[in-house]
CSV table of C-alpha atoms and ligand atoms in Angstrom, one decimal:
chain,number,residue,atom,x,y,z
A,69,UNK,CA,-13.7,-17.1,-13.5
A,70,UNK,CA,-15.4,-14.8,-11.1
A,71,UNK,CA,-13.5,-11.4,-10.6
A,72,UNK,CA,-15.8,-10.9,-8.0
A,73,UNK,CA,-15.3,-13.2,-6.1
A,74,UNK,CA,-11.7,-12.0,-5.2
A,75,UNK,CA,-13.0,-8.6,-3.7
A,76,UNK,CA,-14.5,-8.8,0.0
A,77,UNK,CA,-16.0,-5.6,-0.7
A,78,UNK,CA,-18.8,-7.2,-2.9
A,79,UNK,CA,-19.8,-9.8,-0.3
A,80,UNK,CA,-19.9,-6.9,2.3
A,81,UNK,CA,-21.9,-4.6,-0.1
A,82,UNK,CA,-24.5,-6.7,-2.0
A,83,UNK,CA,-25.5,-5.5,-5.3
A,84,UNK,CA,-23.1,-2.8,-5.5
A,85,UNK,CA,-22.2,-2.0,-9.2
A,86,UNK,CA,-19.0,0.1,-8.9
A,87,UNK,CA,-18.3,2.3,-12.0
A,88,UNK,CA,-16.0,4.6,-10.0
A,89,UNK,CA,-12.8,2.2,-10.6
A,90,UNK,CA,-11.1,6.1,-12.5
A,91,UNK,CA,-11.4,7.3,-8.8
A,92,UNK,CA,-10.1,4.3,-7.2
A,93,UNK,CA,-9.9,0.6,-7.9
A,94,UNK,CA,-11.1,-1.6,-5.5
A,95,UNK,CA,-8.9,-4.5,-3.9
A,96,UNK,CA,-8.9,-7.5,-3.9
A,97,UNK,CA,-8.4,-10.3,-0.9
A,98,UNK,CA,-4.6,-10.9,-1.4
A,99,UNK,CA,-3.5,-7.2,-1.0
A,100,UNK,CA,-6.0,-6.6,1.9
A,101,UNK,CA,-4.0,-9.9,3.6
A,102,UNK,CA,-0.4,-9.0,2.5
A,103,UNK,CA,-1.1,-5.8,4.8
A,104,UNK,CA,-2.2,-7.4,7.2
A,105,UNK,CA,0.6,-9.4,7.2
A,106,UNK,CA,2.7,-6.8,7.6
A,107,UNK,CA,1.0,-5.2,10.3
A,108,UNK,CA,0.9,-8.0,12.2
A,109,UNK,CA,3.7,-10.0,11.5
A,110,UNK,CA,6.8,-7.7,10.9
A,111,UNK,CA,5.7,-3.9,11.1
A,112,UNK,CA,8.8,-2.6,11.9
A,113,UNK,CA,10.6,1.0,10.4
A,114,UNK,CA,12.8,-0.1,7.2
A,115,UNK,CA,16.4,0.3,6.7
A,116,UNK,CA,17.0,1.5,10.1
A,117,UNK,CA,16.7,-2.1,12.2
A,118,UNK,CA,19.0,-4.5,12.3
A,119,UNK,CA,16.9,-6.9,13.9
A,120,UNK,CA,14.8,-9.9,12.0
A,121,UNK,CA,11.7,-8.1,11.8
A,122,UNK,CA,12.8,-5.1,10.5
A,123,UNK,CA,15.0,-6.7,7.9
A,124,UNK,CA,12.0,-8.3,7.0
A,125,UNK,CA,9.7,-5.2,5.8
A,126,UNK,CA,12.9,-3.9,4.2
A,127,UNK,CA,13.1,-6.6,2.2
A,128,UNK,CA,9.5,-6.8,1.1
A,129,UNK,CA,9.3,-2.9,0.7
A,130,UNK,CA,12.2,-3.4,-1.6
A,131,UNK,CA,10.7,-6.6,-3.4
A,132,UNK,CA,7.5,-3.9,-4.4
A,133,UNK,CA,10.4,-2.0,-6.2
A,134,UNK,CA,11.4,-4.9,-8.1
A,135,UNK,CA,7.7,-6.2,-8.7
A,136,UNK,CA,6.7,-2.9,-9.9
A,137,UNK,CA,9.5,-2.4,-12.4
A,138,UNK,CA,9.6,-5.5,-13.9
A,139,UNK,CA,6.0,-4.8,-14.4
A,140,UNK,CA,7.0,-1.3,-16.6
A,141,UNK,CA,9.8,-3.2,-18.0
A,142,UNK,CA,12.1,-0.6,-16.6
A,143,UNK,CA,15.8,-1.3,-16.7
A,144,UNK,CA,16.7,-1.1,-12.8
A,145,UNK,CA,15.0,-0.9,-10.1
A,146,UNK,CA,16.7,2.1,-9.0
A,147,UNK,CA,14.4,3.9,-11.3
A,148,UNK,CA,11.5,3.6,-9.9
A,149,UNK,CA,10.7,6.1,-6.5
A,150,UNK,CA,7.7,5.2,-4.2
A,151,UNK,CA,5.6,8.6,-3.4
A,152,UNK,CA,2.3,8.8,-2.3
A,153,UNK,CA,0.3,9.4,-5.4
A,154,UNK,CA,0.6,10.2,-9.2
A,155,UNK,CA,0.7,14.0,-7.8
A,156,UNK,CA,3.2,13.9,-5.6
A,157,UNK,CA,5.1,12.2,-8.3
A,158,UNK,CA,4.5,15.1,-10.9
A,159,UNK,CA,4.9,17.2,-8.4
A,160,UNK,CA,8.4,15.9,-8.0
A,161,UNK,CA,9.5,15.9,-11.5
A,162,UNK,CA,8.2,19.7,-11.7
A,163,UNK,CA,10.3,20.7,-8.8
A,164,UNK,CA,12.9,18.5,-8.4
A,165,UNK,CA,13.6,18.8,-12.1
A,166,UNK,CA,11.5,21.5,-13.6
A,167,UNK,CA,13.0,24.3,-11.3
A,168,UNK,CA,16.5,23.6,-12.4
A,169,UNK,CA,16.1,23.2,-15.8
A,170,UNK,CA,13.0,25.9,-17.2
A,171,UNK,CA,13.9,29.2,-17.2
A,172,UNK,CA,11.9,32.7,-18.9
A,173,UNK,CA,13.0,31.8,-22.3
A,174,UNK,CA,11.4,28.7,-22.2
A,175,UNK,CA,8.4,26.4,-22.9
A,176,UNK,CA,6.4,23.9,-21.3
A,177,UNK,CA,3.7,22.1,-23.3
A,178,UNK,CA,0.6,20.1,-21.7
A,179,UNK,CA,-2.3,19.5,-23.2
A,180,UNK,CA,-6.3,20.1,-22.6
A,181,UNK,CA,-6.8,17.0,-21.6
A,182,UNK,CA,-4.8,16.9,-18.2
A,183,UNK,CA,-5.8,16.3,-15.0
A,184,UNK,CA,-5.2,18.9,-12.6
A,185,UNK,CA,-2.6,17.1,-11.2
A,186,UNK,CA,-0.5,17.2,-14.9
A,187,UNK,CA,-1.8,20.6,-15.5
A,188,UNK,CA,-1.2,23.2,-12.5
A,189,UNK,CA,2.3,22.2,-11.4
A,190,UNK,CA,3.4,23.0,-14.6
A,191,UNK,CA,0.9,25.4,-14.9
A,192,UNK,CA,2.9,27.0,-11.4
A,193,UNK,CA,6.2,26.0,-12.8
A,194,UNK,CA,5.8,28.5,-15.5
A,195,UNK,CA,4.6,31.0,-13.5
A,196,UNK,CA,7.3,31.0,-11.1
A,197,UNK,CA,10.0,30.6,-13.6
A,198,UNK,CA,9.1,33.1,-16.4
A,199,UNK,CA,8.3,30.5,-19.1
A,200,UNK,CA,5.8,30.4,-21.2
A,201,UNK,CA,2.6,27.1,-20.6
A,202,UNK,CA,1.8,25.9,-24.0
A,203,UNK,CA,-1.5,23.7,-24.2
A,204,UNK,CA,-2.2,21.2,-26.8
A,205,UNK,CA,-5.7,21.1,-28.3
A,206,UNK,CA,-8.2,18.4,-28.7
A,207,UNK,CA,-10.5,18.0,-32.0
A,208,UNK,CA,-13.8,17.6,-32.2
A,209,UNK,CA,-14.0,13.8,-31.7
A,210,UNK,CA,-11.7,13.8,-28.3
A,211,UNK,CA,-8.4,13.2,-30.0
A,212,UNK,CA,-5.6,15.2,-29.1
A,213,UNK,CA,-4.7,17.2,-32.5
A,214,UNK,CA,-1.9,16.1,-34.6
A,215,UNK,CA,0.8,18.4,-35.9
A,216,UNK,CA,2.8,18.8,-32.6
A,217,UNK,CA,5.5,20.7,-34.3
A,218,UNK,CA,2.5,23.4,-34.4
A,219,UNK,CA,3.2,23.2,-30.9
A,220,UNK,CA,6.2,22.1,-29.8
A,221,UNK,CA,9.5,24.1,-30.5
A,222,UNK,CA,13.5,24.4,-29.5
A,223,UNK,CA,12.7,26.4,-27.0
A,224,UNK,CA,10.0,23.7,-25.3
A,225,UNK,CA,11.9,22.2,-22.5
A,226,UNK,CA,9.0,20.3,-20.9
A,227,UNK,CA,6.3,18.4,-22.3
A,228,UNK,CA,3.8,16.8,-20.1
A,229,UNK,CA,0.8,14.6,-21.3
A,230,UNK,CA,-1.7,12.3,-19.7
A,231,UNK,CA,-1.3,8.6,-21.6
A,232,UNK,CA,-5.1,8.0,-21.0
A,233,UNK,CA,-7.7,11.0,-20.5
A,234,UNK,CA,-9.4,10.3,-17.1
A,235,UNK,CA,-12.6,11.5,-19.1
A,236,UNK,CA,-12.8,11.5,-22.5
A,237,UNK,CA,-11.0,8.1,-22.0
A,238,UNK,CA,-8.8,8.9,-25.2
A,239,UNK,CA,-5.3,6.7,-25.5
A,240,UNK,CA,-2.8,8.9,-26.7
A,241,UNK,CA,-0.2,7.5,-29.2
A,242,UNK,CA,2.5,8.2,-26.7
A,243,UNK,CA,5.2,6.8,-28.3
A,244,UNK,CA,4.9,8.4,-31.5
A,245,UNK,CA,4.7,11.8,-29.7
A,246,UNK,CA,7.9,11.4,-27.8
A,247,UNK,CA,9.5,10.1,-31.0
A,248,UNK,CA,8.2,13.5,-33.1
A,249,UNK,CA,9.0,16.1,-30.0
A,250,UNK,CA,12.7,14.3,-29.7
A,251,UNK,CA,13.2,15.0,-33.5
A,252,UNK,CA,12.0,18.7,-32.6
A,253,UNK,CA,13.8,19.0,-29.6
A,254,UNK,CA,16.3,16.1,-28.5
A,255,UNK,CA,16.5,17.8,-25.1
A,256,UNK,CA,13.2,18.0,-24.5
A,257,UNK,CA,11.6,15.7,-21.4
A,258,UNK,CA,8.7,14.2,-21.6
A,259,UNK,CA,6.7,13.4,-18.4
A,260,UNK,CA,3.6,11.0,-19.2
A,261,UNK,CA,1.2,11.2,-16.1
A,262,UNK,CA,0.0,7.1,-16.2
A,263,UNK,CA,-2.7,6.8,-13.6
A,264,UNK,CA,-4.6,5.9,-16.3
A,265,UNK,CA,-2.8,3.2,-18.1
A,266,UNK,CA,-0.4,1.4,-15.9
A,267,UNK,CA,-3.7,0.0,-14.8
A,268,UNK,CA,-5.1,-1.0,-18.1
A,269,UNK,CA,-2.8,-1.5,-20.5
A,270,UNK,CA,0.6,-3.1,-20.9
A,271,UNK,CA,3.1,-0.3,-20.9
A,272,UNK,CA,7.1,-0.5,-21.8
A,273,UNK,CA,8.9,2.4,-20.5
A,274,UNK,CA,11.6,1.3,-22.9
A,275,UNK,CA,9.4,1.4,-25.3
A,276,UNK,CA,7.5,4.2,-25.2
A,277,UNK,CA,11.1,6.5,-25.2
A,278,UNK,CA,9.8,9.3,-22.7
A,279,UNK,CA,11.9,10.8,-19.5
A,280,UNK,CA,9.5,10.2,-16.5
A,281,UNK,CA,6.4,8.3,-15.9
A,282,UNK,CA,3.9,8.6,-13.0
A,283,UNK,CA,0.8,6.4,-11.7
A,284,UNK,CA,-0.9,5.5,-8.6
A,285,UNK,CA,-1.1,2.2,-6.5
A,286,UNK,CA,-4.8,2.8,-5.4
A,287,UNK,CA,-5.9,3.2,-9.0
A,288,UNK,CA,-4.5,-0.6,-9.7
A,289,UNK,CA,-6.1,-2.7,-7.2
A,290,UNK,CA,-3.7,-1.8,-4.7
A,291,UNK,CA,-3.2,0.5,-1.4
A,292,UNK,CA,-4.0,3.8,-1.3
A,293,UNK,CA,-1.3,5.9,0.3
A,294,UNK,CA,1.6,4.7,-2.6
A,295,UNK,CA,2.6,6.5,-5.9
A,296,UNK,CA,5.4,5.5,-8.7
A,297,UNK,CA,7.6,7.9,-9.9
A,298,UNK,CA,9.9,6.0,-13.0
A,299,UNK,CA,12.7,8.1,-14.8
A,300,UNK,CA,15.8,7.3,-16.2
A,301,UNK,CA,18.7,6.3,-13.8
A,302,UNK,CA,21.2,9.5,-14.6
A,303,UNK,CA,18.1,12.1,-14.7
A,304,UNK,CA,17.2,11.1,-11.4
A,305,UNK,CA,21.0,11.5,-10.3
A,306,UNK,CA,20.6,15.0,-11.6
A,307,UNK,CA,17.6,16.1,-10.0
A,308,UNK,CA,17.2,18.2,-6.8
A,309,UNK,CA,15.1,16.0,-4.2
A,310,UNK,CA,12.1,17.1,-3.8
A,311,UNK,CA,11.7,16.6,0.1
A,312,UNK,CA,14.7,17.0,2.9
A,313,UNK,CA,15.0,14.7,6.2
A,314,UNK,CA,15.5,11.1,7.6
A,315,UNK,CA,16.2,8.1,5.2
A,316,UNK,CA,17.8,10.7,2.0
A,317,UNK,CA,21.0,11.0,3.4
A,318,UNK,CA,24.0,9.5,3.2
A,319,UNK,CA,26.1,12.1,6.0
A,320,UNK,CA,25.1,15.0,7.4
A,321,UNK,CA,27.1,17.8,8.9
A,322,UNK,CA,26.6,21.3,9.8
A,323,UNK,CA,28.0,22.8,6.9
A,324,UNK,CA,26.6,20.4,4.3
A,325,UNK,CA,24.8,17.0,3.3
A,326,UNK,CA,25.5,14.3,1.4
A,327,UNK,CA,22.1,12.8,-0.4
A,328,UNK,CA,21.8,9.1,-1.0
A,329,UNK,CA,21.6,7.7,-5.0
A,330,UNK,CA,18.7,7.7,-6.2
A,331,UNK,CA,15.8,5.9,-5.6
A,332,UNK,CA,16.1,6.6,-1.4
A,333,UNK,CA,17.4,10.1,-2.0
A,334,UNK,CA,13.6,10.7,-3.3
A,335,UNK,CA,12.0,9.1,-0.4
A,336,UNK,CA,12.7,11.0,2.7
A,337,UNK,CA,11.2,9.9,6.0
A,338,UNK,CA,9.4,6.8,7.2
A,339,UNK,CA,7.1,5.9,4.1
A,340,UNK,CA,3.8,4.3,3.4
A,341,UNK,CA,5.6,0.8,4.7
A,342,UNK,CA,3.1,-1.7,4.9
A,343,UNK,CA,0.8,-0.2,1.3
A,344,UNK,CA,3.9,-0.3,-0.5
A,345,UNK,CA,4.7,-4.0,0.4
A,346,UNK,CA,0.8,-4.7,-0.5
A,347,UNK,CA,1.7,-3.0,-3.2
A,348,UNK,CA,2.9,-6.3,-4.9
A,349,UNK,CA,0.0,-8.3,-4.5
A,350,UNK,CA,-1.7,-6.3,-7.1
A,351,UNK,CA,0.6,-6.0,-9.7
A,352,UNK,CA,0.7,-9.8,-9.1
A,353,UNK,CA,-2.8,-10.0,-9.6
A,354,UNK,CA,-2.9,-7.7,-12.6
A,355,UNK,CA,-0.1,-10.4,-14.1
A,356,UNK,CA,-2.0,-13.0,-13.3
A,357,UNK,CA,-4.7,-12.0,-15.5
A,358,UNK,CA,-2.6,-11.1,-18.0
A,359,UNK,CA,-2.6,-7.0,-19.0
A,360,UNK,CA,-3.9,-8.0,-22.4
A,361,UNK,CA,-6.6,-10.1,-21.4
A,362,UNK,CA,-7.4,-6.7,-19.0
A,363,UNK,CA,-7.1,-4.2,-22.0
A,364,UNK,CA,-9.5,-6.5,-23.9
A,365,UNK,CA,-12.1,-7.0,-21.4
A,366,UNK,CA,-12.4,-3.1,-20.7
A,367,UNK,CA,-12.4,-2.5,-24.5
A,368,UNK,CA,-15.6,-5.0,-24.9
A,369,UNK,CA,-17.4,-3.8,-21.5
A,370,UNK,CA,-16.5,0.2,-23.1
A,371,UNK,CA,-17.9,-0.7,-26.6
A,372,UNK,CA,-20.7,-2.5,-25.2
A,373,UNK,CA,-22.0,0.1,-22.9
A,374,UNK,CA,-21.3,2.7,-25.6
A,375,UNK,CA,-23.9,1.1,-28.1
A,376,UNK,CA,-26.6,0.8,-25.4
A,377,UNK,CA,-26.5,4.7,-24.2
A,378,UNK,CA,-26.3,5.1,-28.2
A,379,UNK,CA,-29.2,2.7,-28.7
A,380,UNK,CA,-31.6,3.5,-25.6
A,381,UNK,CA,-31.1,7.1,-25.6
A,382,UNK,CA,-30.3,8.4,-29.0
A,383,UNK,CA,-28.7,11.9,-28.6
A,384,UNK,CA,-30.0,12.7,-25.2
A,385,UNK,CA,-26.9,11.6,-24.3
A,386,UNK,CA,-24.2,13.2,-25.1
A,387,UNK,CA,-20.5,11.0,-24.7
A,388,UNK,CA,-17.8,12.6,-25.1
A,389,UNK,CA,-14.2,11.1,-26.4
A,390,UNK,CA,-14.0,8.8,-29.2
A,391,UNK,CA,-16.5,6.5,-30.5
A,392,UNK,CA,-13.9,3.9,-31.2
A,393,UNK,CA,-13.6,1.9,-28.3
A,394,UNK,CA,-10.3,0.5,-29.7
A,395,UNK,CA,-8.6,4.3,-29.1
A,396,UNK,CA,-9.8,4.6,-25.7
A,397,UNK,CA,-9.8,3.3,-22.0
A,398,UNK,CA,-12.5,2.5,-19.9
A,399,UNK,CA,-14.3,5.5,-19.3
A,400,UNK,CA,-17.6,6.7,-20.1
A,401,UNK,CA,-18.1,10.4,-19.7
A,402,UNK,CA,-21.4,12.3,-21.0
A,403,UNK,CA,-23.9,15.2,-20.4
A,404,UNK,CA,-27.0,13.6,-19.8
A,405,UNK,CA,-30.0,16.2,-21.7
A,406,UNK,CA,-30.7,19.1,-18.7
A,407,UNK,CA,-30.1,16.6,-15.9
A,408,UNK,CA,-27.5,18.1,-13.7
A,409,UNK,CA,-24.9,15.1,-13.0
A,410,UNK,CA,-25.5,15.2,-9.2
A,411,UNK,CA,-28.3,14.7,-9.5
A,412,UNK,CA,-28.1,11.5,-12.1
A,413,UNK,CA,-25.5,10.5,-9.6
A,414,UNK,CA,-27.7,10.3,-6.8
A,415,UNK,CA,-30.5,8.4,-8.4
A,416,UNK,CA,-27.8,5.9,-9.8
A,417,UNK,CA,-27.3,5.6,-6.3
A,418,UNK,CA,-30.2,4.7,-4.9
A,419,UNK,CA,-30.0,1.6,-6.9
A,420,UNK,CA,-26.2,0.6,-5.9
A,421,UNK,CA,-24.9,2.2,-9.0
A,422,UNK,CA,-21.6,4.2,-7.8
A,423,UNK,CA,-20.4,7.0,-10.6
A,424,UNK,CA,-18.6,10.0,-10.4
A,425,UNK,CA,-20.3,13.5,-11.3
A,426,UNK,CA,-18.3,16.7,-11.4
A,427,UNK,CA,-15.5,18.2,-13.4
A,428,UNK,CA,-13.5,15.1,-12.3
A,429,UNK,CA,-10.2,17.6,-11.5
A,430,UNK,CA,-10.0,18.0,-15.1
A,431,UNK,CA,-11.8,21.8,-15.5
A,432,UNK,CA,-10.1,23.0,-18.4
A,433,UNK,CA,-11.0,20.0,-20.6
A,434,UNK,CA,-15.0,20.7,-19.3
A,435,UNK,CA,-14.5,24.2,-20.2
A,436,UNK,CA,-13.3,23.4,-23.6
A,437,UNK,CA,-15.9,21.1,-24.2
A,438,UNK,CA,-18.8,23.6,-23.3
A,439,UNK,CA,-19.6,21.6,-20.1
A,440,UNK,CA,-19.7,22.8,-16.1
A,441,UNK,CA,-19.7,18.9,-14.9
A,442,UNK,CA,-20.4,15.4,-16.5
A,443,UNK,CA,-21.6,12.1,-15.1
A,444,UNK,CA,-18.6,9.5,-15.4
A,445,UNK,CA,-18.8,5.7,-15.9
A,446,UNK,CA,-15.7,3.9,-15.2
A,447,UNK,CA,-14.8,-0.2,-16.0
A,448,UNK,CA,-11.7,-2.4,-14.3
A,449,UNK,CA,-11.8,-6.6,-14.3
A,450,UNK,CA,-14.3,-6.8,-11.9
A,451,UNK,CA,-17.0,-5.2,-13.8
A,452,UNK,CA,-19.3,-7.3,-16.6
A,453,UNK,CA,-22.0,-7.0,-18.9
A,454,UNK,CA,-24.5,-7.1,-16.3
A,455,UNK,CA,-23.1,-4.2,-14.4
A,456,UNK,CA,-23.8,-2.3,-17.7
A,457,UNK,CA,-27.2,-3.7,-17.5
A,458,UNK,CA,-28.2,-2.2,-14.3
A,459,UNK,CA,-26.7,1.2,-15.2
A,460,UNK,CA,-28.8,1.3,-18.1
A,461,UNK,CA,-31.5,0.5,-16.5
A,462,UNK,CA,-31.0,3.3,-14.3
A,463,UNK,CA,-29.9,5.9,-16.3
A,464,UNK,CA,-33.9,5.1,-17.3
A,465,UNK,CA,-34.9,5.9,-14.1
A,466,UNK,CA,-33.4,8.5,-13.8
A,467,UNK,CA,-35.6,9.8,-16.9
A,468,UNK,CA,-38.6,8.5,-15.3
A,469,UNK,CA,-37.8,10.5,-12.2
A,470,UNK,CA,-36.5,13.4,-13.2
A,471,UNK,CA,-39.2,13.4,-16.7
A,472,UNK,CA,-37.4,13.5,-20.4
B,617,LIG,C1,-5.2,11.0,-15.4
B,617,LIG,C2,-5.0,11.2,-14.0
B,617,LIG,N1,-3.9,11.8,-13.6
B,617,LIG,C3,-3.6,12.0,-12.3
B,617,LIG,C4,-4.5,11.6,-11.3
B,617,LIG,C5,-4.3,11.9,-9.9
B,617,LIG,O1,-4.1,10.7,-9.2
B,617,LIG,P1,-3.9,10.7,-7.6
B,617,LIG,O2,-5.1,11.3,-7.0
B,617,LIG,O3,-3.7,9.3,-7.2
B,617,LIG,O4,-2.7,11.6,-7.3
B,617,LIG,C6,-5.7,11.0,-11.7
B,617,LIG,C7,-6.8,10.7,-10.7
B,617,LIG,O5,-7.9,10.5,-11.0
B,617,LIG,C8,-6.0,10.8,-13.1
B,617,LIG,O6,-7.1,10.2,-13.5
């Protein structure tokens, strides 16, 4: 089968070798067409119609919440709340839950490995509340260090940790944290920031035992524009909303409102309508191909591009994360000798080769690991051997151009 194929944006940009899929994913023809469909056939305002064509986009936004929870083997859809992106979703757990329940005596634990967007709400959470921001290290090889009872206490309240590192590419055991923080703390609520996995590995909320999960549609072959907040029916209920207005109530008088249940009372105002019905096409697509199938593809495209920077370039490279492909995602992440990643990136470039250079919103991880930026490779389905090829080849350019 040719991925490829499936995604216009490789007929419109010959020879592109896109290694930015950590960034965003690109899309393939059935979710650009499902849009379309909406805009053009029924894009009408949801709930608030009663007429045929705004019936219609209610019931497809809704079927999105059914797709999409199925797909995290959550137990109702009404667990699952549409936002715009993985950060407005951890945004909404800090506030909407974090405000009401973290106080000055308190913890919250994160780790070093965070993205921005799982480190400074928290990070501002503690601040504004008096409590105290625990961070969990990382040892020497990428792996976040065991022990978390060195870490984690009674008095933690949060913990928030990223499932898959958007750099080092780690996989954390997530389940057998939550299992060893609920034995410290039963009370303790753990928030697992996603964006990573949801798109590349099978995940079981049920499972996995944690309080709130978050990930982004963009990052999983669909829309930009849609986030998934998932957390347990009767936490939810218990939460502030995080936004006020249209669509969250149930009444409204001038003394006092009355918010709707949970999911709706999270999603106040007219919403990303037509992304979050195109929404659906992607998970389908990802089912299609079977999330195994994609964990095992990524894991042979990381392992193989792994031994050829090991292989071509000895230690001028330096990758950082694990060296076993089997405990991380598909990111690639390395300083490469004195070349400033910008300027790797742009060389790439000039050959079709998209990568990310920077800090990659994750600057306390860089800072732990000695390094102002890094050059980041990242893999999804569409990418193959030959896409590691070319980026070999030039990464060698790049030393030809820029001189060993
Ligand atoms: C691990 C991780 N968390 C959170 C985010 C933020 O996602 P978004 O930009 O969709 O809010 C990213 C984005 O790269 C990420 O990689």
């Amino acid at each position: 089968m040719n991925i490829k194929q499936d995604f216009p944006i490789f007929k419109n940009n010959p020879g592109l070798v896109y290694l930015d899929s950590t960034a965003t994913s690109l899309k393939p023809r059935s979710v650009i067409d499902k849009a379309v469909e909406y805009y053009s056939q029924y894009s009408a305002n949801i709930f608030r119609g009663v007429y045929k064509i705004s019936e219609k986009a209610t019931q497809e936004y809704e079927d999105t919440r059914r797709v999409v929870s199925e797909f995290i083997k959550a137990k109702s859809e009404n667990e699952v709340v549409f936002t715009r992106n993985t950060t407005e979703s951890i945004n909404l757990i800090a506030y909407g839950l974090g405000r009401k329940i973290v106080d000055g005596n308190d913890e919250i634990v994160t780790s070093i490995m965070e993205h921005h967007s799982n480190f400074v709400p928290w990070q501002q959470l503690a601040f504004e509340n008096g409590a105290a921001l625990k961070v969990i290290d990382i040892d020497e090889d990428g792996y976040l260090l065991k022990n978390i009872n060195r870490v984690v206490t009674k008095r933690s309240k949060i913990l928030a940790l990223t499932y898959a590192s958007n750099v080092l590419g780690t996989i954390n055991p997530i389940k057998n944290i939550v299992r060893e923080a609920k034995k410290i703390n039963p009370e303790i609520i753990v928030v697992v920031d996603a964006a990573q996995a949801v798109p590349h590995l099978k995940v079981d909320v049920q499972d996995l035992g944690c309080d709130f999960l978050a990930f982004s549609s963009h990052k999983m072959l669909g829309p930009t524009g849609v986030g998934v907040v998932w957390g347990k029916e009767k936490t939810l209920k218990d939460m502030f909303p995080f936004m006020y207005g249209g669509e969250m109530i149930d009444e409204v008088y001038v003394d006092r409102t009355v918010f709707k249940e949970p999911p709706h009372k999270f999603e106040a105002g007219t919403p990303s309508i037509g992304e979050v019905i195109a929404f659906k096409e992607a998970v389908s697509y990802l089912n299609s191909l079977g999330m195994d199938k994609v964990r095992e593809h990524e894991r042979r495209l990381v392992q193989f591009c792994l031994q050829e920077l090991s292989n071509q370039f000895g230690d001028r490279i330096k990758i950082f994360g694990p060296t076993n492909s089997e405990d991380r995602g598909g990111v690639v992440a390395f300083e490469f000798g004195r070349f400033h990643p910008h300027d790797v990136a742009s060389i790439l470039d000039e050959e079709g080769i998209a990568v990310r250079a920077g800090h990659h919103c994750a600057m306390p991880l860089h800072t732990r690991l000695g390094a102002s930026a890094s050059v980041r490779a990242s893999f999804y389905i569409y990418n193959d051997e030959s896409d590691v090829e070319k980026f070999i080849k030039g990464l060698k350019k790049v030393e030809n151009v820029l001189g060993k």
